[in-house]
Amino acid sequence: MGEMVNVAVDAMGGDNAPGEIVKGVVEALNADRRIKVFLAGREPLIQEELKKYTYDPERLEVVHAQEVIETGEPPVMAVRRKKDSSIVKCMYLVKEGECDALVSAGSTGALLVGGQVIVGRIKGVERPPLAPLIPHMDGVSLLLDCGANVDARPGQLLQFAKMGSVYMEHVIGVANPRVGLVNIGVEEEKGNALTKEAYPLLRHCPEINFIGNVEARDIPLGAADVLVCEAFAGNIVLKMLEGVSGALIQKIKAGMMSSLRSKLGAALVKPALKRTLKGFSTEEYGGAPLLGLNGLVVKTHGSSSAVEIRNSILQCIAFKEQNINQKIKEQVVLGD
Amino acid sequence: MGEMVNVAVDAMGGDNAPGEIVKGVVEALNADRRIKVFLAGREPLIQEELKKYTYDPERLEVVHAQEVIETGEPPVMAVRRKKDSSIVKCMYLVKEGECDALVSAGSTGALLVGGQVIVGRIKGVERPPLAPLIPHMDGVSLLLDCGANVDARPGQLLQFAKMGSVYMEHVIGVANPRVGLVNIGVEEEKGNALTKEAYPLLRHCPEINFIGNVEARDIPLGAADVLVCEAFAGNIVLKMLEGVSGALIQKIKAGMMSSLRSKLGAALVKPALKRTLKGFSTEEYGGAPLLGLNGLVVKTHGSSSAVEIRNSILQCIAFKEQNINQKIKEQVVLGD
C-alpha cells in the first residue's frame, strides 16, 4: 500500500451541510483505508453529526472554522475577507501540502477564486478548467470548461484537451480518450471564431486523440470522452443535460400516474427504471475537478448528498496515486 | 373569411422527400380551406405521390423544379448556381409576392442564404433569426437565434427579443410573453461580454416584457416564453434538448425491456407515456420561422414527417392574418 491520501472536506458547503457531508465522509473512510479526511467547519456541529457513526478516528481530523462563505457572496471579496471560513481553511491545507485534495459543495465562485489565488495554478496552465463528468448512454464524458471564466482563447482550449485527456485516461481509466470540440456542425469550417481557431490546434496536437467537432445532439450518445469548449457553452451543455433529464423524468412520472392502468404498470416498471436512470444521474460520478492547480480541488453539486461526497473523496485516490498533476505538467507545460 | 394564404412548399427537401412532404401538404389542404400550396420539385415524382390522395386541386399548384440543393452543399454557391432548384423556386415565389410563405425541410444553410439574398430582410432588421419553438414542461418557448450566423451583437439580441415577442404573442397566442436572456447565472453581472451588454438594452426596452437572465437548467421548466441568445448558444440549447430527450427515452425503453416484470408494466404504461411524451416532441410544433424577412420562411427538421409539414403550413395562416411582418416593422424599425 502506498501513502495515505489526505483530503480536506468543507463540512459547511452546499444545501445539505453538515449532515450529508459528514455522512459522506464517514462512508468514504469506511470504504477505503487509504483515505484520511481533514473536515473543516464549525466543530460543535460536526461533532454532533459524527456521534451518529462508527469510523476510524485515526483517519479523521476536525479543523474548526468559524465562518461560512455563502453561495451568493461575491467570491473575490469572500475569499479575501473570510480567512476563518471552511473553504479557505481547506484551501490552505492543500496549499501547505498537508492535504492532496479538497472537496466542497460550497460556492463555485469561491472555489474558483481560492483555487487560483490560494492553491495556485501549475506553472504554464493559463486557466484551470472546471471539469464535470457527465453521463451518456453507455458511460461518461469529461466536459471542460464549465467554470466561471468565459470567453477562453484557442490555446486555452488546447490545454483543456490535454488536461482532460490525462484525467480521463488515468483517473477514469479510458484508454486513448477521444477528444471532441463542442460545435454547431461537424465540418472543420463550422462554428464561431474561437472554434475555428481551436480546431487546427487540436488536430495538430500529437498528445491527444482528436476526433473533430461534436454536435450537442451527439453528446448524450457518447460521441467523445473529452468534450472541449469555452465555459459559457459548457455551462449550457451541463445545465441542459440536468434540466432536460429532470423535466422529462418528472413528466414521465406524471404520465404514469395519469390512469389506473398506467399506475399498475408503473409499479411493475419502477425497479428496472430506477436502475436505468441511476446511470444517467450526474450525482453518481462524484464532483467536478478543477484541473491544473497545485493540488486537486473538487466541486460537488450544491445539492450533494452523502453518495456524491463519498464518491468525490474516493476519486482523489486515483488522482494522487496516478500522479495526475505530474502528468499534466509534462503534457501542458513541456508539450507546449 | 379573409384572403387565401399562399404557401410555397419545397417538395424535395429533407430525408423523407417527396413522400412525407406531399402527404403533409395534402393534410394541410384538407385541414384548412384558407390554404393554397405551390409545391415545387420534380413534377413526375410529385404527381406520383399526389395520386395517392384526395384533395381540392384548385388549391394546389405543382411548380416544376429540376434541381435539388443537397444538405451538404456550400449554401452560397448552391443558391447562386441552382436557379432551377426547388428551394430557389420557392424563394422567388415569396419574393415576387405570389406566395406569403415558404416551408422547407431542406438545407438550413440554403434557406438562411436564400432568405437573405432572394426574399430579403425587412428594412432595419440586421439579422433574421431562426426561431424554433421548443417544448417545456407545460407548453412551448420560442428560442432565437438558432441560425448559422454566430457571434451576434447586443443590438441584434434586442431585435431578436422584439421579433420573438411579436411572434409568440400573435402567432402562438401568449399574452405579454416573458423574455429571458439565456445566460450562465441569473444575476445581471453574470455571463460573457455579449450578455453583459445585452442585458441593459433588454431591461430598458419598453416594448418587451423582460424578466432577466435564464439559466439553461430552467429552460425545460418553461422559465421564459421567448429565449434570447446568440446562435452558437441557441444551437447548443436546441441540440441538447433533442439529444438528451432522445437518449433518455431510449434508455427508459431499454430499462423497461430488462425483465419480465418490467415488460408487463411497460405494456400497461405505454399509452399514457406516449401521450405524455408527444407534448415533449419538437415535431409537434411545426418548423422554425426565419423572422425579419419580407415574407415568412419556415425551416422544418430534415427528418420531417407529414405531421410537421402540415403543422408548419398551418402556422402560416396566423402569420399572415395577424400581419406579423407589419408588427415586426413597427417594433423593430420604428421602436429603435
PDB file of N, CA, C and O in Angstrom, chain A residues 261-293:
ATOM      1  N   ARG A 261     -54.703   2.064 -15.106  1.00  0.00           N
ATOM      2  CA  ARG A 261     -53.909   1.113 -15.878  1.00  0.00           C
ATOM      3  C   ARG A 261     -52.418   1.445 -15.822  1.00  0.00           C
ATOM      4  O   ARG A 261     -51.572   0.595 -15.537  1.00  0.00           O
ATOM      5  N   SER A 262     -52.106   2.741 -16.065  1.00  0.00           N
ATOM      6  CA  SER A 262     -50.692   3.109 -16.089  1.00  0.00           C
ATOM      7  C   SER A 262     -50.082   3.083 -14.680  1.00  0.00           C
ATOM      8  O   SER A 262     -48.904   2.818 -14.510  1.00  0.00           O
ATOM      9  N   LYS A 263     -50.928   3.316 -13.661  1.00  0.00           N
ATOM     10  CA  LYS A 263     -50.406   3.232 -12.289  1.00  0.00           C
ATOM     11  C   LYS A 263     -49.961   1.816 -11.960  1.00  0.00           C
ATOM     12  O   LYS A 263     -48.930   1.593 -11.336  1.00  0.00           O
ATOM     13  N   LEU A 264     -50.768   0.869 -12.387  1.00  0.00           N
ATOM     14  CA  LEU A 264     -50.406  -0.539 -12.182  1.00  0.00           C
ATOM     15  C   LEU A 264     -49.096  -0.848 -12.890  1.00  0.00           C
ATOM     16  O   LEU A 264     -48.190  -1.475 -12.342  1.00  0.00           O
ATOM     17  N   GLY A 265     -48.997  -0.388 -14.128  1.00  0.00           N
ATOM     18  CA  GLY A 265     -47.778  -0.602 -14.908  1.00  0.00           C
ATOM     19  C   GLY A 265     -46.582   0.035 -14.244  1.00  0.00           C
ATOM     20  O   GLY A 265     -45.493  -0.550 -14.180  1.00  0.00           O
ATOM     21  N   ALA A 266     -46.783   1.230 -13.704  1.00  0.00           N
ATOM     22  CA  ALA A 266     -45.686   1.969 -13.085  1.00  0.00           C
ATOM     23  C   ALA A 266     -45.073   1.174 -11.943  1.00  0.00           C
ATOM     24  O   ALA A 266     -43.853   1.114 -11.785  1.00  0.00           O
ATOM     25  N   ALA A 267     -45.943   0.535 -11.151  1.00  0.00           N
ATOM     26  CA  ALA A 267     -45.448  -0.253 -10.016  1.00  0.00           C
ATOM     27  C   ALA A 267     -44.539  -1.378 -10.513  1.00  0.00           C
ATOM     28  O   ALA A 267     -43.555  -1.726  -9.868  1.00  0.00           O
ATOM     29  N   LEU A 268     -44.870  -1.908 -11.684  1.00  0.00           N
ATOM     30  CA  LEU A 268     -44.077  -3.014 -12.222  1.00  0.00           C
ATOM     31  C   LEU A 268     -42.756  -2.554 -12.845  1.00  0.00           C
ATOM     32  O   LEU A 268     -41.744  -3.239 -12.746  1.00  0.00           O
ATOM     33  N   VAL A 269     -42.763  -1.393 -13.497  1.00  0.00           N
ATOM     34  CA  VAL A 269     -41.519  -0.975 -14.164  1.00  0.00           C
ATOM     35  C   VAL A 269     -40.569  -0.245 -13.224  1.00  0.00           C
ATOM     36  O   VAL A 269     -39.393  -0.084 -13.523  1.00  0.00           O
ATOM     37  N   LYS A 270     -41.088   0.206 -12.078  1.00  0.00           N
ATOM     38  CA  LYS A 270     -40.302   1.080 -11.213  1.00  0.00           C
ATOM     39  C   LYS A 270     -38.879   0.594 -10.892  1.00  0.00           C
ATOM     40  O   LYS A 270     -37.920   1.340 -11.071  1.00  0.00           O
ATOM     41  N   PRO A 271     -38.720  -0.655 -10.411  1.00  0.00           N
ATOM     42  CA  PRO A 271     -37.348  -1.074 -10.049  1.00  0.00           C
ATOM     43  C   PRO A 271     -36.387  -1.022 -11.236  1.00  0.00           C
ATOM     44  O   PRO A 271     -35.268  -0.515 -11.121  1.00  0.00           O
ATOM     45  N   ALA A 272     -36.843  -1.511 -12.387  1.00  0.00           N
ATOM     46  CA  ALA A 272     -35.979  -1.530 -13.575  1.00  0.00           C
ATOM     47  C   ALA A 272     -35.635  -0.106 -14.004  1.00  0.00           C
ATOM     48  O   ALA A 272     -34.494   0.208 -14.355  1.00  0.00           O
ATOM     49  N   LEU A 273     -36.626   0.767 -13.931  1.00  0.00           N
ATOM     50  CA  LEU A 273     -36.436   2.146 -14.346  1.00  0.00           C
ATOM     51  C   LEU A 273     -35.451   2.869 -13.438  1.00  0.00           C
ATOM     52  O   LEU A 273     -34.614   3.640 -13.884  1.00  0.00           O
ATOM     53  N   LYS A 274     -35.577   2.579 -12.151  1.00  0.00           N
ATOM     54  CA  LYS A 274     -34.706   3.221 -11.175  1.00  0.00           C
ATOM     55  C   LYS A 274     -33.252   2.853 -11.457  1.00  0.00           C
ATOM     56  O   LYS A 274     -32.368   3.703 -11.436  1.00  0.00           O
ATOM     57  N   ARG A 275     -33.028   1.565 -11.735  1.00  0.00           N
ATOM     58  CA  ARG A 275     -31.690   1.098 -12.073  1.00  0.00           C
ATOM     59  C   ARG A 275     -31.161   1.824 -13.303  1.00  0.00           C
ATOM     60  O   ARG A 275     -30.029   2.289 -13.338  1.00  0.00           O
ATOM     61  N   THR A 276     -32.013   1.906 -14.313  1.00  0.00           N
ATOM     62  CA  THR A 276     -31.600   2.532 -15.572  1.00  0.00           C
ATOM     63  C   THR A 276     -31.248   3.995 -15.370  1.00  0.00           C
ATOM     64  O   THR A 276     -30.235   4.488 -15.859  1.00  0.00           O
ATOM     65  N   LEU A 277     -32.102   4.698 -14.657  1.00  0.00           N
ATOM     66  CA  LEU A 277     -31.925   6.143 -14.536  1.00  0.00           C
ATOM     67  C   LEU A 277     -30.760   6.513 -13.630  1.00  0.00           C
ATOM     68  O   LEU A 277     -30.194   7.586 -13.748  1.00  0.00           O
ATOM     69  N   LYS A 278     -30.403   5.584 -12.739  1.00  0.00           N
ATOM     70  CA  LYS A 278     -29.272   5.832 -11.859  1.00  0.00           C
ATOM     71  C   LYS A 278     -28.017   6.123 -12.684  1.00  0.00           C
ATOM     72  O   LYS A 278     -27.242   7.014 -12.369  1.00  0.00           O
ATOM     73  N   GLY A 279     -27.842   5.384 -13.757  1.00  0.00           N
ATOM     74  CA  GLY A 279     -26.677   5.575 -14.621  1.00  0.00           C
ATOM     75  C   GLY A 279     -26.696   6.916 -15.337  1.00  0.00           C
ATOM     76  O   GLY A 279     -25.692   7.362 -15.865  1.00  0.00           O
ATOM     77  N   PHE A 280     -27.840   7.562 -15.370  1.00  0.00           N
ATOM     78  CA  PHE A 280     -27.951   8.830 -16.085  1.00  0.00           C
ATOM     79  C   PHE A 280     -27.958  10.003 -15.113  1.00  0.00           C
ATOM     80  O   PHE A 280     -28.231  11.137 -15.492  1.00  0.00           O
ATOM     81  N   SER A 281     -27.637   9.752 -13.861  1.00  0.00           N
ATOM     82  CA  SER A 281     -27.657  10.828 -12.882  1.00  0.00           C
ATOM     83  C   SER A 281     -26.247  11.381 -12.698  1.00  0.00           C
ATOM     84  O   SER A 281     -25.279  10.631 -12.600  1.00  0.00           O
ATOM     85  N   THR A 282     -26.122  12.707 -12.684  1.00  0.00           N
ATOM     86  CA  THR A 282     -24.805  13.317 -12.551  1.00  0.00           C
ATOM     87  C   THR A 282     -24.197  13.080 -11.162  1.00  0.00           C
ATOM     88  O   THR A 282     -22.997  13.164 -10.991  1.00  0.00           O
ATOM     89  N   GLU A 283     -25.042  12.764 -10.162  1.00  0.00           N
ATOM     90  CA  GLU A 283     -24.561  12.556  -8.790  1.00  0.00           C
ATOM     91  C   GLU A 283     -23.634  11.359  -8.647  1.00  0.00           C
ATOM     92  O   GLU A 283     -22.752  11.337  -7.798  1.00  0.00           O
ATOM     93  N   GLU A 284     -23.881  10.348  -9.470  1.00  0.00           N
ATOM     94  CA  GLU A 284     -23.181   9.082  -9.310  1.00  0.00           C
ATOM     95  C   GLU A 284     -21.679   9.188  -9.537  1.00  0.00           C
ATOM     96  O   GLU A 284     -20.929   8.318  -9.138  1.00  0.00           O
ATOM     97  N   TYR A 285     -21.261  10.236 -10.233  1.00  0.00           N
ATOM     98  CA  TYR A 285     -19.872  10.260 -10.677  1.00  0.00           C
ATOM     99  C   TYR A 285     -18.964  11.152  -9.850  1.00  0.00           C
ATOM    100  O   TYR A 285     -17.859  11.458 -10.254  1.00  0.00           O
ATOM    101  N   GLY A 286     -19.444  11.567  -8.694  1.00  0.00           N
ATOM    102  CA  GLY A 286     -18.621  12.443  -7.878  1.00  0.00           C
ATOM    103  C   GLY A 286     -18.612  13.837  -8.442  1.00  0.00           C
ATOM    104  O   GLY A 286     -19.290  14.139  -9.418  1.00  0.00           O
ATOM    105  N   GLY A 287     -17.821  14.698  -7.820  1.00  0.00           N
ATOM    106  CA  GLY A 287     -17.846  16.097  -8.203  1.00  0.00           C
ATOM    107  C   GLY A 287     -16.966  16.396  -9.401  1.00  0.00           C
ATOM    108  O   GLY A 287     -16.368  15.510 -10.002  1.00  0.00           O
ATOM    109  N   ALA A 288     -16.909  17.698  -9.722  1.00  0.00           N
ATOM    110  CA  ALA A 288     -16.122  18.146 -10.867  1.00  0.00           C
ATOM    111  C   ALA A 288     -14.759  18.624 -10.391  1.00  0.00           C
ATOM    112  O   ALA A 288     -14.675  19.515  -9.554  1.00  0.00           O
ATOM    113  N   PRO A 289     -13.670  18.051 -10.925  1.00  0.00           N
ATOM    114  CA  PRO A 289     -12.356  18.556 -10.549  1.00  0.00           C
ATOM    115  C   PRO A 289     -12.076  19.895 -11.234  1.00  0.00           C
ATOM    116  O   PRO A 289     -12.549  20.152 -12.334  1.00  0.00           O
ATOM    117  N   LEU A 290     -11.334  20.711 -10.538  1.00  0.00           N
ATOM    118  CA  LEU A 290     -10.809  21.942 -11.111  1.00  0.00           C
ATOM    119  C   LEU A 290      -9.367  21.572 -11.453  1.00  0.00           C
ATOM    120  O   LEU A 290      -8.547  21.373 -10.565  1.00  0.00           O
ATOM    121  N   LEU A 291      -9.093  21.422 -12.744  1.00  0.00           N
ATOM    122  CA  LEU A 291      -7.792  20.874 -13.154  1.00  0.00           C
ATOM    123  C   LEU A 291      -6.727  21.957 -13.323  1.00  0.00           C
ATOM    124  O   LEU A 291      -7.041  23.113 -13.583  1.00  0.00           O
ATOM    125  N   GLY A 292      -5.482  21.566 -13.173  1.00  0.00           N
ATOM    126  CA  GLY A 292      -4.383  22.489 -13.436  1.00  0.00           C
ATOM    127  C   GLY A 292      -3.933  23.281 -12.221  1.00  0.00           C
ATOM    128  O   GLY A 292      -3.192  24.244 -12.360  1.00  0.00           O
ATOM    129  N   LEU A 293      -4.385  22.871 -11.034  1.00  0.00           N
ATOM    130  CA  LEU A 293      -3.942  23.547  -9.813  1.00  0.00           C
ATOM    131  C   LEU A 293      -2.873  22.707  -9.112  1.00  0.00           C
ATOM    132  O   LEU A 293      -2.741  21.512  -9.376  1.00  0.00           O
TER     133      LEU A 293
END
